[in-house]
Short mmCIF file of C-alpha atoms and ligand atoms in Angstrom, two decimals:
data_model
loop_
_atom_site.label_atom_id
_atom_site.label_comp_id
_atom_site.label_asym_id
_atom_site.label_seq_id
_atom_site.Cartn_x
_atom_site.Cartn_y
_atom_site.Cartn_z
CA MET O 194 93.42 60.63 102.73
CA PHE O 195 91.95 63.54 100.75
CA PRO O 196 91.81 67.00 102.35
CA THR O 197 88.60 68.02 104.11
CA HIS O 198 89.29 71.71 103.80
CA ARG O 199 89.39 72.89 100.22
CA PRO O 200 89.93 76.65 99.92
CA ARG O 201 89.95 76.13 96.16
CA ARG O 202 86.16 75.66 96.27
CA LEU O 203 85.80 79.41 96.58
CA ARG O 204 88.09 80.08 93.63
CA THR O 205 86.20 78.24 90.93
CA HIS O 206 84.38 81.16 89.31
CA PRO O 207 85.27 84.84 88.81
CA GLN O 208 82.00 85.94 90.45
CA LEU O 209 82.66 83.73 93.45
CA ARG O 210 86.17 85.11 93.77
CA ARG O 211 84.70 88.59 93.60
CA MET O 212 82.18 87.72 96.34
CA VAL O 213 84.81 86.58 98.81
CA ARG O 214 87.48 89.18 98.00
CA GLU O 215 88.40 90.87 101.28
CA ASN O 216 89.81 94.15 100.02
CA ALA O 217 89.08 96.49 97.17
CA LEU O 218 90.65 99.49 95.52
CA THR O 219 88.32 102.33 94.56
CA THR O 220 88.91 105.72 92.94
CA SER O 221 87.98 107.28 96.32
CA ASP O 222 91.28 105.99 97.68
CA LEU O 223 93.45 107.89 95.22
CA ILE O 224 95.40 111.12 95.54
CA TYR O 225 97.24 112.43 92.47
CA PRO O 226 100.49 114.43 92.87
CA LEU O 227 101.08 117.44 90.60
CA PHE O 228 104.17 119.63 90.08
CA ALA O 229 103.59 123.33 89.43
CA VAL O 230 106.16 125.47 87.60
CA PRO O 231 106.14 129.14 86.56
CA GLY O 232 105.22 130.11 83.02
CA GLU O 233 102.40 129.38 80.63
CA SER O 234 101.61 126.33 78.50
CA VAL O 235 104.56 124.54 80.06
CA ALA O 236 104.52 120.73 80.19
CA ASN O 237 108.01 119.30 80.79
CA GLU O 238 108.01 115.56 81.04
CA VAL O 239 110.16 114.30 83.93
CA LYS O 240 112.79 112.04 82.37
CA SER O 241 112.82 109.45 85.11
CA MET O 242 109.01 109.49 85.41
CA PRO O 243 107.41 108.89 82.01
CA GLY O 244 103.87 110.30 81.97
CA VAL O 245 104.59 112.80 84.78
CA TYR O 246 105.06 116.47 83.94
CA GLN O 247 106.09 119.74 85.49
CA LEU O 248 103.09 121.90 84.57
CA SER O 249 102.42 125.62 84.49
CA ILE O 250 99.30 126.71 86.35
CA ASP O 251 97.06 126.83 83.25
CA LYS O 252 98.01 123.20 82.58
CA ILE O 253 97.57 122.25 86.25
CA VAL O 254 94.01 123.53 86.04
CA GLU O 255 93.33 121.43 82.91
CA GLU O 256 94.83 118.43 84.65
CA ALA O 257 92.78 119.05 87.80
CA LYS O 258 89.58 119.02 85.74
CA GLN O 259 90.58 115.70 84.17
CA VAL O 260 91.43 114.20 87.54
CA TYR O 261 88.07 115.30 88.92
CA ASP O 262 86.22 113.90 85.90
CA LEU O 263 87.93 110.56 86.48
CA GLY O 264 86.39 110.49 89.96
CA ILE O 265 89.65 111.01 91.84
CA PRO O 266 88.76 113.11 94.90
CA SER O 267 92.07 114.81 95.57
CA ILE O 268 95.39 116.14 94.31
CA ILE O 269 98.56 117.10 96.19
CA LEU O 270 100.51 120.09 94.93
CA PHE O 271 104.28 120.48 94.83
CA GLY O 272 105.91 123.64 93.54
CA ILE O 273 109.09 124.54 91.71
CA PRO O 274 109.68 128.27 92.29
CA ALA O 275 111.45 130.64 89.90
CA ASP O 276 113.97 131.50 92.62
CA LYS O 277 115.31 129.68 95.66
CA ASP O 278 116.85 131.30 98.73
CA ILE O 279 118.02 130.57 102.27
CA ASP O 280 114.64 131.56 103.80
CA ALA O 281 112.58 129.48 101.36
CA THR O 282 110.63 132.63 100.49
CA GLY O 283 108.86 130.90 97.62
CA ALA O 284 107.33 128.43 100.07
CA TRP O 285 105.43 130.96 102.22
CA HIS O 286 104.95 133.94 99.94
CA ASP O 287 101.32 134.74 99.14
CA CYS O 288 102.26 134.79 95.45
CA GLY O 289 104.20 131.50 95.68
CA ILE O 290 103.73 128.94 92.97
CA VAL O 291 101.73 126.46 95.10
CA GLN O 292 99.58 129.27 96.52
CA LYS O 293 98.74 130.46 93.00
CA ALA O 294 98.12 126.92 91.79
CA ALA O 295 95.85 126.13 94.75
CA THR O 296 93.77 129.26 94.17
CA ALA O 297 93.45 128.57 90.44
CA VAL O 298 92.44 124.94 90.94
CA LYS O 299 89.87 125.73 93.65
CA GLU O 300 88.36 128.38 91.41
CA ALA O 301 88.09 126.02 88.44
CA VAL O 302 87.21 122.79 90.29
CA PRO O 303 85.84 123.75 93.72
CA ASP O 304 84.92 120.18 94.64
CA LEU O 305 88.39 118.75 94.15
CA ILE O 306 90.20 118.44 97.49
CA VAL O 307 93.50 120.25 97.17
CA MET O 308 96.32 119.16 99.44
CA ALA O 309 99.47 121.21 99.70
CA ASP O 310 102.81 119.60 100.46
CA THR O 311 104.20 121.74 103.25
CA CYS O 312 107.98 121.68 103.15
CA LEU O 313 110.94 123.88 102.31
CA CYS O 314 113.17 121.67 100.16
CA GLU O 315 111.87 122.86 96.79
CA TYR O 316 112.38 126.47 97.86
CA THR O 317 115.69 126.55 99.74
CA SER O 318 118.87 127.32 97.83
CA HIS O 319 120.54 124.29 99.47
CA GLY O 320 117.62 121.89 98.92
CA HIS O 321 117.17 120.84 102.55
CA CYS O 322 113.75 120.54 104.19
CA GLY O 323 114.57 123.04 106.90
CA PHE O 324 116.44 126.14 107.91
CA LEU O 325 120.26 126.15 107.91
CA GLU O 326 122.63 128.81 109.19
CA VAL O 327 123.99 130.79 106.25
CA GLY O 328 127.25 129.20 105.15
CA ASP O 329 126.67 125.98 107.09
CA LEU O 330 127.67 123.20 104.74
CA SER O 331 127.17 120.43 107.27
CA GLY O 332 123.50 120.19 106.39
CA ARG O 333 122.54 120.38 110.08
CA VAL O 334 118.94 121.54 109.77
CA LEU O 335 117.83 123.69 112.71
CA ASN O 336 114.60 122.25 114.02
CA ASP O 337 112.85 125.08 115.86
CA PRO O 338 113.59 127.92 113.43
CA THR O 339 112.21 125.61 110.74
CA LEU O 340 108.94 125.28 112.68
CA GLU O 341 108.41 129.04 112.47
CA LEU O 342 108.85 128.92 108.70
CA LEU O 343 106.55 125.91 108.33
CA LYS O 344 103.78 127.75 110.18
CA LYS O 345 104.05 130.56 107.66
CA VAL O 346 104.00 128.11 104.75
CA ALA O 347 100.90 126.32 106.06
CA VAL O 348 98.97 129.52 106.76
CA SER O 349 99.74 130.95 103.32
CA GLN O 350 98.66 127.69 101.68
CA ALA O 351 95.40 127.66 103.65
CA LYS O 352 94.78 131.30 102.74
CA ALA O 353 95.30 130.41 99.09
CA GLY O 354 92.57 127.79 99.31
CA ALA O 355 94.37 124.53 100.15
CA ASP O 356 91.93 122.14 101.85
CA ILE O 357 94.51 119.94 103.60
CA ILE O 358 98.01 120.74 104.84
CA ALA O 359 100.54 117.94 104.39
CA PRO O 360 103.84 118.64 106.18
CA SER O 361 106.62 116.40 104.87
CA GLY O 362 109.84 117.64 106.43
CA MET O 363 110.05 115.30 109.48
CA MET O 364 110.86 118.12 111.91
CA ASP O 365 110.16 117.38 115.57
CA GLY O 366 106.99 119.11 116.69
CA PHE O 367 105.93 120.21 113.22
CA VAL O 368 102.33 119.07 113.57
CA ALA O 369 101.85 121.00 116.83
CA ALA O 370 103.49 124.10 115.39
CA ILE O 371 101.43 124.04 112.21
CA ARG O 372 98.22 123.31 114.13
CA ALA O 373 98.85 126.34 116.34
CA GLY O 374 99.67 128.48 113.32
CA LEU O 375 96.54 127.44 111.45
CA ASP O 376 94.31 127.89 114.51
CA ASP O 377 95.70 131.36 115.25
CA ALA O 378 95.01 132.37 111.67
CA GLY O 379 91.41 131.15 111.84
CA PHE O 380 91.90 127.87 109.99
CA GLN O 381 90.66 125.54 112.74
CA ASP O 382 88.83 123.42 110.19
CA ILE O 383 91.80 122.72 107.92
CA PRO O 384 93.07 119.17 108.56
CA ILE O 385 96.71 118.13 108.74
CA MET O 386 97.89 115.01 106.98
CA SER O 387 101.28 114.37 108.51
CA TYR O 388 104.03 112.56 106.66
CA ALA O 389 104.39 110.81 110.01
CA ALA O 390 106.71 107.92 109.18
CA LYS O 391 108.88 109.09 106.32
CA TYR O 392 112.08 107.20 105.69
CA ALA O 393 115.38 108.42 104.24
CA SER O 394 114.90 106.54 101.00
CA ALA O 395 116.68 106.11 97.69
CA TYR O 396 113.23 105.71 96.15
CA TYR O 397 112.80 109.52 96.14
CA GLY O 398 115.40 109.98 93.39
CA PRO O 399 113.05 110.65 90.46
CA PHE O 400 110.91 113.00 92.59
CA ARG O 401 113.96 115.15 93.19
CA ASP O 402 114.39 115.42 89.41
CA ALA O 403 110.74 116.45 89.15
CA ALA O 404 110.82 118.89 92.06
CA GLU O 405 114.41 120.04 91.50
CA SER O 406 114.97 119.50 95.22
CA THR O 407 118.12 117.41 95.55
CA PRO O 408 120.14 118.65 98.54
CA GLN O 409 123.23 120.54 97.34
CA PHE O 410 125.30 118.88 100.08
CA GLY O 411 124.73 116.25 102.74
CA ASP O 412 121.58 114.14 102.84
CA ARG O 413 118.30 113.95 104.73
CA ARG O 414 119.30 111.28 107.24
CA THR O 415 119.32 113.61 110.24
CA TYR O 416 115.60 114.22 109.85
CA GLN O 417 114.07 111.37 107.82
CA MET O 418 113.87 107.93 109.44
CA ASP O 419 116.40 105.13 109.23
CA PRO O 420 115.11 102.24 107.04
CA GLY O 421 116.07 99.73 109.72
CA ASN O 422 113.50 100.98 112.23
CA SER O 423 109.88 100.07 112.82
CA ARG O 424 109.23 100.74 116.52
CA GLU O 425 110.46 104.25 115.88
CA ALA O 426 107.68 104.65 113.32
CA ILE O 427 105.16 103.99 116.06
CA LYS O 428 106.85 106.57 118.25
CA GLU O 429 106.64 109.09 115.39
CA ILE O 430 102.95 108.49 114.78
CA GLU O 431 102.12 108.63 118.49
CA LEU O 432 103.77 112.04 118.69
CA ASP O 433 101.93 113.28 115.61
CA ILE O 434 98.60 112.04 116.97
CA ALA O 435 99.28 113.76 120.30
CA GLU O 436 100.16 116.96 118.42
CA GLY O 437 96.84 116.93 116.58
CA ALA O 438 97.40 115.19 113.24
CA ASP O 439 94.17 114.29 111.43
CA MET O 440 95.67 111.74 109.04
CA LEU O 441 98.93 109.81 109.00
CA MET O 442 101.14 108.89 106.10
CA VAL O 443 103.73 106.19 105.60
CA LYS O 444 106.34 106.77 102.94
CA PRO O 445 107.62 105.06 100.81
CA ALA O 446 104.97 102.35 100.46
CA LEU O 447 106.21 99.24 98.70
CA ALA O 448 109.27 98.48 100.79
CA TYR O 449 107.40 99.58 103.94
CA MET O 450 104.23 97.49 103.85
CA ASP O 451 104.99 96.25 107.37
CA ILE O 452 104.99 99.85 108.59
CA ILE O 453 101.65 100.59 106.88
CA HIS O 454 100.23 97.55 108.66
CA GLN O 455 101.63 98.50 112.05
CA VAL O 456 100.54 102.11 111.79
CA LYS O 457 97.01 100.97 110.95
CA GLN O 458 96.96 98.74 114.04
CA ALA O 459 98.38 101.46 116.26
CA SER O 460 95.94 104.27 115.47
CA ASN O 461 92.39 105.06 114.54
CA LEU O 462 93.24 107.83 112.11
CA PRO O 463 93.05 107.41 108.34
CA VAL O 464 96.35 106.03 107.02
CA ALA O 465 97.80 107.13 103.70
CA ALA O 466 100.57 105.33 101.81
CA TYR O 467 102.81 107.25 99.42
CA ASN O 468 103.62 105.10 96.37
CA VAL O 469 106.71 107.17 95.62
CA SER O 470 108.51 108.24 92.48
CA GLY O 471 111.11 105.45 92.45
CA GLU O 472 108.39 102.81 92.75
CA TYR O 473 106.61 104.42 89.81
CA ALA O 474 109.83 104.68 87.78
CA MET O 475 110.62 100.97 88.21
CA VAL O 476 107.18 99.89 87.05
CA LYS O 477 107.24 102.29 84.10
CA ALA O 478 110.70 101.21 83.00
CA ALA O 479 109.78 97.54 83.05
CA ALA O 480 106.43 98.20 81.36
CA LEU O 481 108.00 100.28 78.58
CA ASN O 482 110.37 97.39 77.93
CA GLY O 483 107.44 95.01 77.66
CA TRP O 484 108.74 93.02 80.64
CA ILE O 485 105.63 93.27 82.81
CA ASP O 486 101.92 93.81 82.33
CA GLU O 487 101.64 97.40 83.58
CA GLU O 488 97.92 97.39 84.35
CA ARG O 489 98.04 94.15 86.30
CA VAL O 490 101.19 95.08 88.21
CA VAL O 491 99.87 98.52 89.15
CA MET O 492 96.43 97.29 90.20
CA GLU O 493 97.93 94.44 92.24
CA THR O 494 100.32 96.83 93.96
CA LEU O 495 97.64 99.40 94.80
CA LEU O 496 95.28 96.70 96.09
CA SER O 497 98.10 95.35 98.23
CA PHE O 498 98.52 98.76 99.88
CA LYS O 499 94.85 98.56 100.82
CA ARG O 500 95.32 95.03 102.18
CA ALA O 501 98.30 96.23 104.24
CA GLY O 502 96.06 98.86 105.84
CA ALA O 503 96.20 101.99 103.71
CA ASP O 504 92.97 103.98 103.51
CA LEU O 505 94.41 106.38 100.96
CA ILE O 506 97.14 106.08 98.33
CA LEU O 507 99.18 108.90 96.87
CA THR O 508 100.26 107.64 93.46
CA TYR O 509 101.46 108.84 90.08
CA HIS O 510 99.42 105.93 88.65
CA ALA O 511 96.17 107.48 89.93
CA LYS O 512 94.75 108.55 86.56
CA ASP O 513 95.55 105.21 84.92
CA ALA O 514 94.17 103.33 87.90
CA ALA O 515 90.93 105.33 87.78
CA ARG O 516 90.57 104.46 84.08
CA TRP O 517 91.29 100.79 84.73
CA LEU O 518 88.71 100.85 87.51
CA GLY O 519 86.25 101.90 84.85
CA ALA O 520 85.86 105.62 85.48
C1 PBG H 122 110.17 116.44 100.23
C2 PBG H 122 109.39 115.35 99.61
C3 PBG H 122 109.91 114.20 99.02
C4 PBG H 122 108.86 113.51 98.46
C5 PBG H 122 107.69 114.21 98.75
N1 PBG H 122 108.04 115.37 99.48
C6 PBG H 122 111.25 113.65 98.84
C7 PBG H 122 112.40 114.01 99.61
O1 PBG H 122 112.44 113.85 100.84
O2 PBG H 122 113.35 114.44 98.96
C8 PBG H 122 109.03 112.24 97.69
C9 PBG H 122 107.95 111.85 96.81
C10 PBG H 122 108.32 110.82 95.80
O3 PBG H 122 109.45 110.30 95.76
O4 PBG H 122 107.44 110.54 95.01
N2 PBG H 122 109.86 116.79 101.51
ZN1 ZN H 123 111.24 118.53 102.09
#
């Protein structure tokens, strides 16, 4: 008895495989993260992230032009301030590093969509994503006082020219608070991309080198999600949708493909997946050792995020991927 059904029939020729391929990655899906530091002509390579740099604003602008020329529609800005304090002043100050970077990029490349990561951890002296009582070493972040600060951060970023506000601190009610803050300040048309299901993950290690945002004590497990949970992710996204989120993000991506899939099923908003620093570092390390084919591994991984349900992918591989896609 030979099989009647032969799926291999549709795999016999590259063109045929292309015709029946169900999902595709395009440059339109990509968002490239950038790290802004004070100074001029600064380009510090991040040790654990080969090919990723902390850049001064003049360099960020050069990079933004390149990204735009590659056909990538958007960047997300992170900032490393000169000084950190208990009130995260550098996060909401009109002359903050991300505010200045956003203004400079929008001036040089007006058609590039600039997202701003809206959080406090790069700017607080203790490295937590929210407000702590002075002298509190327990790391118990105070939710509602943090919301007031996040409103200020978002409004200052919008004023500086950011097109999309992306709150990442996993505070309860942060989407509603930021929405109200933006609306009151006249920014009704600025969308919010919420880091809706963000897990307390070891995969953020290299990012914390890049952003100099490792908590000085404690960890982020009282605000970021427990890796064992998936129904809780749906609860988180339902709340963010109810609070007015325009886009939802799942983070990290690779170990959380099931969550990307479930979030896509559970909502009609665009879903973004954050291919985080540790995922990038692993691929880079193996590639630099000659152990894997970097292009094939990266393109397979990014395509798989699309298959899982991601509409958008934040990735440090974005420029390479755009080149491999034939930009
Ligand atoms: C901070 C923030 C983190 C990332 C983006 N924003 C990490 C953290 O919670 O420490 C991680 C990004 C990455 O690992 O690439 N709110
Ligand atoms: Zn944070």
